[in-house]
């Protein structure tokens, strides 16, 4: 492991003091990715794992993924998770394992770690704050979908019947409480923020910060539900298309990259048909 030794000599009151400090590159040093293979565990669905896979591929890290348990299948998923769940720190996935560190849980913590270690958090303070805000906006969209959108495991029959899912796709009133915001409101905020960032096609100069990875993952979740969801939001659509076309992104989109299989759609349209057009 690389080391750096610094020797400092000071003289005070006729006495000379020499101090030698030795530091080593480790998992705790900023901007120094730990050597060796990284491991990520997550379900085979497009929810909280894809943003991490995107970030790892964009960072060029040597990594491999597993869907809950080595050799597991969709048929054994629930059984495998019942076995694996008690072994995780928080009873949930994703979990990232990095040489020299205890396992890291929670998607946003993992993304922040990748950003810090691999230089994917923006080139300066301005881009660092942009990256963080995009990550949180992606999380806001995820939480909104969790509240109202049917999933591959939960049809949310009562919520759909109550009109809450349709309202999410039709409501464009920006004055409503955040919990009642529709998808058009989120996209309007992102459209305006893109213009304020003034970085061309992307939100940052690199276009692939961990915040942009998270945002893209949630934009893709929306597009899987409704293909023309970005109509009326040209800057957001251009960012989405540009990010999707990057080789590192395509690897994750096509087959899950270093996971044993690709990610299946998690958030589904209600009643098997696209949601109503936004106002």
PDB file of C-alpha atoms in Angstrom:
ATOM      1  CA  UNK A   1       0.000   0.000   0.000  1.00  0.00           C
ATOM      2  CA  UNK A   2       1.599   3.374  -1.035  1.00  0.00           C
ATOM      3  CA  UNK A   3       2.942   5.496   1.821  1.00  0.00           C
ATOM      4  CA  UNK A   4       4.000   9.106   2.210  1.00  0.00           C
ATOM      5  CA  UNK A   5       6.500  10.224   4.873  1.00  0.00           C
ATOM      6  CA  UNK A   6       6.780  13.868   5.911  1.00  0.00           C
ATOM      7  CA  UNK A   7       9.529  15.162   8.230  1.00  0.00           C
ATOM      8  CA  UNK A   8       9.153  18.576   9.881  1.00  0.00           C
ATOM      9  CA  UNK A   9      11.888  20.255  11.946  1.00  0.00           C
ATOM     10  CA  UNK A  10      11.094  23.224  14.230  1.00  0.00           C
ATOM     11  CA  UNK A  11      13.346  25.264  16.508  1.00  0.00           C
ATOM     12  CA  UNK A  12      12.016  27.114  19.551  1.00  0.00           C
ATOM     13  CA  UNK A  13      13.965  28.496  22.532  1.00  0.00           C
ATOM     14  CA  UNK A  14      17.155  26.789  21.434  1.00  0.00           C
ATOM     15  CA  UNK A  15      15.511  23.332  21.263  1.00  0.00           C
ATOM     16  CA  UNK A  16      15.078  21.478  17.990  1.00  0.00           C
ATOM     17  CA  UNK A  17      12.139  19.132  17.490  1.00  0.00           C
ATOM     18  CA  UNK A  18      11.787  16.767  14.542  1.00  0.00           C
ATOM     19  CA  UNK A  19       8.408  15.237  13.759  1.00  0.00           C
ATOM     20  CA  UNK A  20       7.961  12.441  11.215  1.00  0.00           C
ATOM     21  CA  UNK A  21       4.507  11.571   9.953  1.00  0.00           C
ATOM     22  CA  UNK A  22       3.797   8.536   7.788  1.00  0.00           C
ATOM     23  CA  UNK A  23       0.483   8.152   5.983  1.00  0.00           C
ATOM     24  CA  UNK A  24      -0.745   5.354   3.795  1.00  0.00           C
ATOM     25  CA  UNK A  25      -3.289   5.212   1.000  1.00  0.00           C
ATOM     26  CA  UNK A  26      -6.304   3.419   2.420  1.00  0.00           C
ATOM     27  CA  UNK A  27     -10.051   3.203   2.216  1.00  0.00           C
ATOM     28  CA  UNK A  28     -10.281   6.330   4.378  1.00  0.00           C
ATOM     29  CA  UNK A  29      -8.365   8.672   2.063  1.00  0.00           C
ATOM     30  CA  UNK A  30     -10.392  10.985  -0.104  1.00  0.00           C
ATOM     31  CA  UNK A  31      -9.951  10.455  -3.837  1.00  0.00           C
ATOM     32  CA  UNK A  32      -8.109   7.137  -3.466  1.00  0.00           C
ATOM     33  CA  UNK A  33     -10.346   4.180  -4.408  1.00  0.00           C
ATOM     34  CA  UNK A  34      -9.388   1.051  -2.442  1.00  0.00           C
ATOM     35  CA  UNK A  35      -7.612  -1.536  -4.579  1.00  0.00           C
ATOM     36  CA  UNK A  36      -9.254  -4.877  -5.218  1.00  0.00           C
ATOM     37  CA  UNK A  37     -12.709  -5.912  -6.323  1.00  0.00           C
ATOM     38  CA  UNK A  38     -15.758  -4.156  -4.923  1.00  0.00           C
ATOM     39  CA  UNK A  39     -18.971  -6.119  -4.382  1.00  0.00           C
ATOM     40  CA  UNK A  40     -22.547  -4.852  -4.519  1.00  0.00           C
ATOM     41  CA  UNK A  41     -25.657  -6.794  -3.517  1.00  0.00           C
ATOM     42  CA  UNK A  42     -29.119  -5.769  -4.672  1.00  0.00           C
ATOM     43  CA  UNK A  43     -32.396  -7.169  -5.955  1.00  0.00           C
ATOM     44  CA  UNK A  44     -32.774  -7.663  -9.733  1.00  0.00           C
ATOM     45  CA  UNK A  45     -35.192  -4.726 -10.088  1.00  0.00           C
ATOM     46  CA  UNK A  46     -34.823  -1.129 -11.291  1.00  0.00           C
ATOM     47  CA  UNK A  47     -35.116   0.688  -7.965  1.00  0.00           C
ATOM     48  CA  UNK A  48     -32.248   1.370  -5.518  1.00  0.00           C
ATOM     49  CA  UNK A  49     -29.440  -0.633  -7.154  1.00  0.00           C
ATOM     50  CA  UNK A  50     -29.047   0.719 -10.709  1.00  0.00           C
ATOM     51  CA  UNK A  51     -27.700   4.134  -9.669  1.00  0.00           C
ATOM     52  CA  UNK A  52     -24.891   2.390  -7.802  1.00  0.00           C
ATOM     53  CA  UNK A  53     -24.090   0.144 -10.756  1.00  0.00           C
ATOM     54  CA  UNK A  54     -24.046   3.233 -12.987  1.00  0.00           C
ATOM     55  CA  UNK A  55     -21.709   5.083 -10.628  1.00  0.00           C
ATOM     56  CA  UNK A  56     -19.323   2.120 -10.353  1.00  0.00           C
ATOM     57  CA  UNK A  57     -19.148   1.710 -14.130  1.00  0.00           C
ATOM     58  CA  UNK A  58     -18.675   5.430 -14.708  1.00  0.00           C
ATOM     59  CA  UNK A  59     -15.916   5.418 -12.072  1.00  0.00           C
ATOM     60  CA  UNK A  60     -14.137   2.537 -13.776  1.00  0.00           C
ATOM     61  CA  UNK A  61     -14.060   0.489 -10.574  1.00  0.00           C
ATOM     62  CA  UNK A  62     -13.378  -3.254 -10.657  1.00  0.00           C
ATOM     63  CA  UNK A  63     -16.649  -4.605  -9.266  1.00  0.00           C
ATOM     64  CA  UNK A  64     -19.107  -7.446  -9.350  1.00  0.00           C
ATOM     65  CA  UNK A  65     -22.738  -7.700  -8.308  1.00  0.00           C
ATOM     66  CA  UNK A  66     -24.976 -10.365  -6.871  1.00  0.00           C
ATOM     67  CA  UNK A  67     -28.762 -10.488  -6.739  1.00  0.00           C
ATOM     68  CA  UNK A  68     -29.361 -11.305  -3.061  1.00  0.00           C
ATOM     69  CA  UNK A  69     -27.483 -14.629  -3.093  1.00  0.00           C
ATOM     70  CA  UNK A  70     -24.918 -16.278  -5.354  1.00  0.00           C
ATOM     71  CA  UNK A  71     -26.705 -18.543  -7.804  1.00  0.00           C
ATOM     72  CA  UNK A  72     -30.120 -17.228  -6.841  1.00  0.00           C
ATOM     73  CA  UNK A  73     -32.957 -16.855  -9.344  1.00  0.00           C
ATOM     74  CA  UNK A  74     -36.214 -14.916  -9.495  1.00  0.00           C
ATOM     75  CA  UNK A  75     -37.967 -18.107  -8.420  1.00  0.00           C
ATOM     76  CA  UNK A  76     -35.853 -18.335  -5.253  1.00  0.00           C
ATOM     77  CA  UNK A  77     -35.650 -14.569  -4.609  1.00  0.00           C
ATOM     78  CA  UNK A  78     -37.988 -14.360  -1.610  1.00  0.00           C
ATOM     79  CA  UNK A  79     -36.559 -17.501  -0.051  1.00  0.00           C
ATOM     80  CA  UNK A  80     -33.002 -16.233  -0.573  1.00  0.00           C
ATOM     81  CA  UNK A  81     -33.856 -12.832   0.902  1.00  0.00           C
ATOM     82  CA  UNK A  82     -35.370 -14.443   3.999  1.00  0.00           C
ATOM     83  CA  UNK A  83     -32.003 -16.122   4.529  1.00  0.00           C
ATOM     84  CA  UNK A  84     -29.801 -13.115   3.695  1.00  0.00           C
ATOM     85  CA  UNK A  85     -31.816 -10.302   5.350  1.00  0.00           C
ATOM     86  CA  UNK A  86     -30.739 -11.077   8.968  1.00  0.00           C
ATOM     87  CA  UNK A  87     -27.072 -10.963   7.901  1.00  0.00           C
ATOM     88  CA  UNK A  88     -27.271  -7.324   6.755  1.00  0.00           C
ATOM     89  CA  UNK A  89     -26.620  -4.404   9.090  1.00  0.00           C
ATOM     90  CA  UNK A  90     -29.998  -2.714   8.528  1.00  0.00           C
ATOM     91  CA  UNK A  91     -32.120  -5.526   7.147  1.00  0.00           C
ATOM     92  CA  UNK A  92     -32.135  -4.085   3.642  1.00  0.00           C
ATOM     93  CA  UNK A  93     -30.284  -3.835   0.342  1.00  0.00           C
ATOM     94  CA  UNK A  94     -28.226  -2.435  -1.352  1.00  0.00           C
ATOM     95  CA  UNK A  95     -25.003  -3.296   0.452  1.00  0.00           C
ATOM     96  CA  UNK A  96     -21.564  -2.401  -0.895  1.00  0.00           C
ATOM     97  CA  UNK A  97     -18.482  -4.304   0.265  1.00  0.00           C
ATOM     98  CA  UNK A  98     -15.131  -2.580  -0.286  1.00  0.00           C
ATOM     99  CA  UNK A  99     -11.676  -3.943   0.651  1.00  0.00           C
ATOM    100  CA  UNK A 100     -10.625  -2.540   4.027  1.00  0.00           C
ATOM    101  CA  UNK A 101     -14.073  -1.368   5.163  1.00  0.00           C
ATOM    102  CA  UNK A 102     -17.088  -2.815   6.876  1.00  0.00           C
ATOM    103  CA  UNK A 103     -20.059  -3.314   4.526  1.00  0.00           C
ATOM    104  CA  UNK A 104     -21.730  -0.054   3.523  1.00  0.00           C
ATOM    105  CA  UNK A 105     -25.529   0.100   3.404  1.00  0.00           C
ATOM    106  CA  UNK A 106     -28.094   2.646   2.175  1.00  0.00           C
ATOM    107  CA  UNK A 107     -28.057   3.794  -1.436  1.00  0.00           C
ATOM    108  CA  UNK A 108     -27.274   7.476  -0.845  1.00  0.00           C
ATOM    109  CA  UNK A 109     -24.426   6.680   1.564  1.00  0.00           C
ATOM    110  CA  UNK A 110     -22.971   4.288  -1.006  1.00  0.00           C
ATOM    111  CA  UNK A 111     -23.275   6.872  -3.775  1.00  0.00           C
ATOM    112  CA  UNK A 112     -21.651   9.561  -1.629  1.00  0.00           C
ATOM    113  CA  UNK A 113     -18.778   7.178  -0.854  1.00  0.00           C
ATOM    114  CA  UNK A 114     -18.250   6.399  -4.543  1.00  0.00           C
ATOM    115  CA  UNK A 115     -18.366  10.102  -5.363  1.00  0.00           C
ATOM    116  CA  UNK A 116     -15.793  10.919  -2.691  1.00  0.00           C
ATOM    117  CA  UNK A 117     -13.403   8.086  -3.502  1.00  0.00           C
ATOM    118  CA  UNK A 118     -13.683   8.152  -7.290  1.00  0.00           C
ATOM    119  CA  UNK A 119     -13.998  11.832  -8.134  1.00  0.00           C
ATOM    120  CA  UNK A 120     -17.653  11.704  -9.163  1.00  0.00           C
ATOM    121  CA  UNK A 121     -18.950  14.473  -6.905  1.00  0.00           C
ATOM    122  CA  UNK A 122     -18.166  17.477  -9.141  1.00  0.00           C
ATOM    123  CA  UNK A 123     -15.036  19.422 -10.002  1.00  0.00           C
ATOM    124  CA  UNK A 124     -15.568  22.228  -7.458  1.00  0.00           C
ATOM    125  CA  UNK A 125     -17.856  23.416  -4.665  1.00  0.00           C
ATOM    126  CA  UNK A 126     -20.529  24.570  -7.107  1.00  0.00           C
ATOM    127  CA  UNK A 127     -20.723  21.191  -8.835  1.00  0.00           C
ATOM    128  CA  UNK A 128     -20.575  19.398  -5.490  1.00  0.00           C
ATOM    129  CA  UNK A 129     -23.755  21.164  -4.433  1.00  0.00           C
ATOM    130  CA  UNK A 130     -25.384  20.481  -7.807  1.00  0.00           C
ATOM    131  CA  UNK A 131     -24.504  16.801  -7.451  1.00  0.00           C
ATOM    132  CA  UNK A 132     -26.030  16.629  -3.976  1.00  0.00           C
ATOM    133  CA  UNK A 133     -29.230  18.366  -4.992  1.00  0.00           C
ATOM    134  CA  UNK A 134     -29.726  16.082  -7.989  1.00  0.00           C
ATOM    135  CA  UNK A 135     -29.209  13.047  -5.784  1.00  0.00           C
ATOM    136  CA  UNK A 136     -31.876  14.264  -3.399  1.00  0.00           C
ATOM    137  CA  UNK A 137     -34.277  15.093  -6.244  1.00  0.00           C
ATOM    138  CA  UNK A 138     -33.835  11.556  -7.517  1.00  0.00           C
ATOM    139  CA  UNK A 139     -34.655  10.282  -4.036  1.00  0.00           C
ATOM    140  CA  UNK A 140     -37.743  12.517  -3.883  1.00  0.00           C
ATOM    141  CA  UNK A 141     -39.001  11.005  -7.146  1.00  0.00           C
ATOM    142  CA  UNK A 142     -38.319   7.506  -5.814  1.00  0.00           C
ATOM    143  CA  UNK A 143     -40.255   8.197  -2.610  1.00  0.00           C
ATOM    144  CA  UNK A 144     -43.167   9.628  -4.596  1.00  0.00           C
ATOM    145  CA  UNK A 145     -43.294   6.496  -6.736  1.00  0.00           C
ATOM    146  CA  UNK A 146     -43.173   4.301  -3.635  1.00  0.00           C
ATOM    147  CA  UNK A 147     -46.236   6.088  -2.269  1.00  0.00           C
ATOM    148  CA  UNK A 148     -48.496   5.770  -5.288  1.00  0.00           C
ATOM    149  CA  UNK A 149     -47.134   3.561  -8.065  1.00  0.00           C
ATOM    150  CA  UNK A 150     -47.854  -0.164  -8.412  1.00  0.00           C
ATOM    151  CA  UNK A 151     -44.753  -2.342  -8.297  1.00  0.00           C
ATOM    152  CA  UNK A 152     -43.848  -5.838  -9.402  1.00  0.00           C
ATOM    153  CA  UNK A 153     -44.547  -6.950  -5.810  1.00  0.00           C
ATOM    154  CA  UNK A 154     -47.458  -4.683  -4.820  1.00  0.00           C
ATOM    155  CA  UNK A 155     -50.337  -3.688  -7.143  1.00  0.00           C
ATOM    156  CA  UNK A 156     -51.429  -0.898  -4.746  1.00  0.00           C
ATOM    157  CA  UNK A 157     -55.017  -1.699  -5.627  1.00  0.00           C
ATOM    158  CA  UNK A 158     -56.632   0.657  -3.098  1.00  0.00           C
ATOM    159  CA  UNK A 159     -54.313   3.551  -3.923  1.00  0.00           C
ATOM    160  CA  UNK A 160     -54.975   3.185  -7.643  1.00  0.00           C
ATOM    161  CA  UNK A 161     -58.734   2.910  -7.019  1.00  0.00           C
ATOM    162  CA  UNK A 162     -58.643   6.073  -4.911  1.00  0.00           C
ATOM    163  CA  UNK A 163     -57.181   7.990  -7.860  1.00  0.00           C
ATOM    164  CA  UNK A 164     -53.894   8.792  -6.159  1.00  0.00           C
ATOM    165  CA  UNK A 165     -51.769   7.184  -8.866  1.00  0.00           C
ATOM    166  CA  UNK A 166     -53.586   9.038 -11.638  1.00  0.00           C
ATOM    167  CA  UNK A 167     -53.247  12.283  -9.672  1.00  0.00           C
ATOM    168  CA  UNK A 168     -49.490  11.875  -9.499  1.00  0.00           C
ATOM    169  CA  UNK A 169     -49.356  11.722 -13.305  1.00  0.00           C
ATOM    170  CA  UNK A 170     -51.839  14.539 -13.942  1.00  0.00           C
ATOM    171  CA  UNK A 171     -51.175  17.116 -11.228  1.00  0.00           C
ATOM    172  CA  UNK A 172     -48.952  20.019 -12.306  1.00  0.00           C
ATOM    173  CA  UNK A 173     -49.841  22.428  -9.475  1.00  0.00           C
ATOM    174  CA  UNK A 174     -46.547  23.618  -7.944  1.00  0.00           C
ATOM    175  CA  UNK A 175     -48.323  25.191  -4.967  1.00  0.00           C
ATOM    176  CA  UNK A 176     -49.445  21.871  -3.502  1.00  0.00           C
ATOM    177  CA  UNK A 177     -47.665  20.233  -0.575  1.00  0.00           C
ATOM    178  CA  UNK A 178     -44.578  18.279  -1.615  1.00  0.00           C
ATOM    179  CA  UNK A 179     -46.307  15.008  -0.747  1.00  0.00           C
ATOM    180  CA  UNK A 180     -49.012  15.819  -3.311  1.00  0.00           C
ATOM    181  CA  UNK A 181     -46.722  16.992  -6.120  1.00  0.00           C
ATOM    182  CA  UNK A 182     -47.188  15.395  -9.518  1.00  0.00           C
ATOM    183  CA  UNK A 183     -44.475  14.175 -11.854  1.00  0.00           C
ATOM    184  CA  UNK A 184     -44.792  17.342 -13.943  1.00  0.00           C
ATOM    185  CA  UNK A 185     -43.774  19.422 -10.929  1.00  0.00           C
ATOM    186  CA  UNK A 186     -40.601  17.404 -10.379  1.00  0.00           C
ATOM    187  CA  UNK A 187     -39.710  17.647 -14.056  1.00  0.00           C
ATOM    188  CA  UNK A 188     -40.423  21.397 -14.121  1.00  0.00           C
ATOM    189  CA  UNK A 189     -38.013  21.919 -11.223  1.00  0.00           C
ATOM    190  CA  UNK A 190     -35.362  19.843 -12.991  1.00  0.00           C
ATOM    191  CA  UNK A 191     -35.896  21.745 -16.252  1.00  0.00           C
ATOM    192  CA  UNK A 192     -35.345  25.108 -14.555  1.00  0.00           C
ATOM    193  CA  UNK A 193     -32.404  23.836 -12.507  1.00  0.00           C
ATOM    194  CA  UNK A 194     -30.734  22.545 -15.659  1.00  0.00           C
ATOM    195  CA  UNK A 195     -30.860  26.025 -17.160  1.00  0.00           C
ATOM    196  CA  UNK A 196     -29.446  27.555 -13.976  1.00  0.00           C
ATOM    197  CA  UNK A 197     -26.523  25.109 -13.961  1.00  0.00           C
ATOM    198  CA  UNK A 198     -25.471  26.321 -17.443  1.00  0.00           C
ATOM    199  CA  UNK A 199     -23.309  23.277 -18.201  1.00  0.00           C
ATOM    200  CA  UNK A 200     -24.544  22.429 -21.668  1.00  0.00           C
ATOM    201  CA  UNK A 201     -26.294  19.088 -22.107  1.00  0.00           C
ATOM    202  CA  UNK A 202     -25.671  17.853 -18.557  1.00  0.00           C
ATOM    203  CA  UNK A 203     -26.050  19.391 -15.108  1.00  0.00           C
ATOM    204  CA  UNK A 204     -22.290  19.300 -14.414  1.00  0.00           C
ATOM    205  CA  UNK A 205     -19.207  19.541 -16.629  1.00  0.00           C
ATOM    206  CA  UNK A 206     -18.596  15.779 -16.510  1.00  0.00           C
ATOM    207  CA  UNK A 207     -22.237  14.792 -16.808  1.00  0.00           C
ATOM    208  CA  UNK A 208     -21.740  11.650 -14.725  1.00  0.00           C
ATOM    209  CA  UNK A 209     -21.516  12.656 -11.078  1.00  0.00           C
ATOM    210  CA  UNK A 210     -23.154  10.325  -8.569  1.00  0.00           C
ATOM    211  CA  UNK A 211     -26.014  12.821  -8.358  1.00  0.00           C
ATOM    212  CA  UNK A 212     -26.574  12.517 -12.099  1.00  0.00           C
ATOM    213  CA  UNK A 213     -26.374   8.721 -11.816  1.00  0.00           C
ATOM    214  CA  UNK A 214     -29.138   8.752  -9.202  1.00  0.00           C
ATOM    215  CA  UNK A 215     -31.237  11.233 -11.159  1.00  0.00           C
ATOM    216  CA  UNK A 216     -30.917   9.238 -14.374  1.00  0.00           C
ATOM    217  CA  UNK A 217     -31.921   6.028 -12.602  1.00  0.00           C
ATOM    218  CA  UNK A 218     -35.167   7.628 -11.433  1.00  0.00           C
ATOM    219  CA  UNK A 219     -35.838   9.333 -14.768  1.00  0.00           C
ATOM    220  CA  UNK A 220     -35.485   5.915 -16.372  1.00  0.00           C
ATOM    221  CA  UNK A 221     -37.980   4.487 -13.879  1.00  0.00           C
ATOM    222  CA  UNK A 222     -40.454   7.169 -15.005  1.00  0.00           C
ATOM    223  CA  UNK A 223     -39.796   6.468 -18.682  1.00  0.00           C
ATOM    224  CA  UNK A 224     -40.367   2.748 -18.180  1.00  0.00           C
ATOM    225  CA  UNK A 225     -43.836   3.620 -16.897  1.00  0.00           C
ATOM    226  CA  UNK A 226     -44.630   6.225 -19.566  1.00  0.00           C
ATOM    227  CA  UNK A 227     -42.384   6.450 -22.602  1.00  0.00           C
ATOM    228  CA  UNK A 228     -43.165  10.082 -23.465  1.00  0.00           C
ATOM    229  CA  UNK A 229     -42.953  11.349 -19.884  1.00  0.00           C
ATOM    230  CA  UNK A 230     -40.363  14.009 -20.853  1.00  0.00           C
ATOM    231  CA  UNK A 231     -42.585  15.678 -23.454  1.00  0.00           C
ATOM    232  CA  UNK A 232     -42.517  19.400 -22.698  1.00  0.00           C
ATOM    233  CA  UNK A 233     -39.241  19.144 -20.787  1.00  0.00           C
ATOM    234  CA  UNK A 234     -36.550  19.314 -23.503  1.00  0.00           C
ATOM    235  CA  UNK A 235     -33.561  19.906 -21.229  1.00  0.00           C
ATOM    236  CA  UNK A 236     -34.441  16.949 -19.025  1.00  0.00           C
ATOM    237  CA  UNK A 237     -35.028  14.770 -22.088  1.00  0.00           C
ATOM    238  CA  UNK A 238     -31.691  15.785 -23.610  1.00  0.00           C
ATOM    239  CA  UNK A 239     -29.863  15.006 -20.368  1.00  0.00           C
ATOM    240  CA  UNK A 240     -31.597  11.634 -20.165  1.00  0.00           C
ATOM    241  CA  UNK A 241     -30.737  10.717 -23.758  1.00  0.00           C
ATOM    242  CA  UNK A 242     -27.117  11.855 -23.465  1.00  0.00           C
ATOM    243  CA  UNK A 243     -26.553   9.940 -20.231  1.00  0.00           C
ATOM    244  CA  UNK A 244     -28.226   6.803 -21.601  1.00  0.00           C
ATOM    245  CA  UNK A 245     -25.933   6.857 -24.643  1.00  0.00           C
ATOM    246  CA  UNK A 246     -22.709   6.780 -22.593  1.00  0.00           C
ATOM    247  CA  UNK A 247     -20.982   3.359 -22.842  1.00  0.00           C
ATOM    248  CA  UNK A 248     -20.914   2.935 -19.061  1.00  0.00           C
ATOM    249  CA  UNK A 249     -24.638   3.648 -18.883  1.00  0.00           C
ATOM    250  CA  UNK A 250     -25.467   1.340 -21.777  1.00  0.00           C
ATOM    251  CA  UNK A 251     -23.745  -1.570 -20.039  1.00  0.00           C
ATOM    252  CA  UNK A 252     -26.060  -1.218 -17.042  1.00  0.00           C
ATOM    253  CA  UNK A 253     -29.156  -0.607 -19.163  1.00  0.00           C
ATOM    254  CA  UNK A 254     -28.473  -3.537 -21.491  1.00  0.00           C
ATOM    255  CA  UNK A 255     -27.697  -6.354 -19.066  1.00  0.00           C
ATOM    256  CA  UNK A 256     -26.883  -5.025 -15.598  1.00  0.00           C
ATOM    257  CA  UNK A 257     -23.157  -4.731 -16.392  1.00  0.00           C
ATOM    258  CA  UNK A 258     -21.349  -6.734 -13.700  1.00  0.00           C
ATOM    259  CA  UNK A 259     -24.524  -8.111 -12.147  1.00  0.00           C
ATOM    260  CA  UNK A 260     -25.400 -11.664 -13.201  1.00  0.00           C
ATOM    261  CA  UNK A 261     -28.481 -10.373 -15.047  1.00  0.00           C
ATOM    262  CA  UNK A 262     -30.195  -7.148 -16.001  1.00  0.00           C
ATOM    263  CA  UNK A 263     -32.650  -5.170 -13.876  1.00  0.00           C
ATOM    264  CA  UNK A 264     -36.358  -5.857 -14.294  1.00  0.00           C
ATOM    265  CA  UNK A 265     -38.945  -3.074 -14.229  1.00  0.00           C
ATOM    266  CA  UNK A 266     -40.062  -2.422 -10.641  1.00  0.00           C
ATOM    267  CA  UNK A 267     -42.533   0.480 -10.844  1.00  0.00           C
ATOM    268  CA  UNK A 268     -45.400  -0.419 -13.176  1.00  0.00           C
ATOM    269  CA  UNK A 269     -48.163   1.485 -14.889  1.00  0.00           C
ATOM    270  CA  UNK A 270     -51.556   1.073 -13.244  1.00  0.00           C
ATOM    271  CA  UNK A 271     -53.992  -1.422 -14.775  1.00  0.00           C
ATOM    272  CA  UNK A 272     -51.412  -2.346 -17.399  1.00  0.00           C
ATOM    273  CA  UNK A 273     -51.923   0.911 -19.312  1.00  0.00           C
ATOM    274  CA  UNK A 274     -49.980   4.208 -19.401  1.00  0.00           C
ATOM    275  CA  UNK A 275     -51.033   6.849 -16.857  1.00  0.00           C
ATOM    276  CA  UNK A 276     -52.974   9.904 -18.057  1.00  0.00           C
ATOM    277  CA  UNK A 277     -51.149  12.695 -19.848  1.00  0.00           C
ATOM    278  CA  UNK A 278     -49.903  15.465 -17.500  1.00  0.00           C
ATOM    279  CA  UNK A 279     -51.811  18.752 -17.771  1.00  0.00           C
TER     280      UNK A 279
END
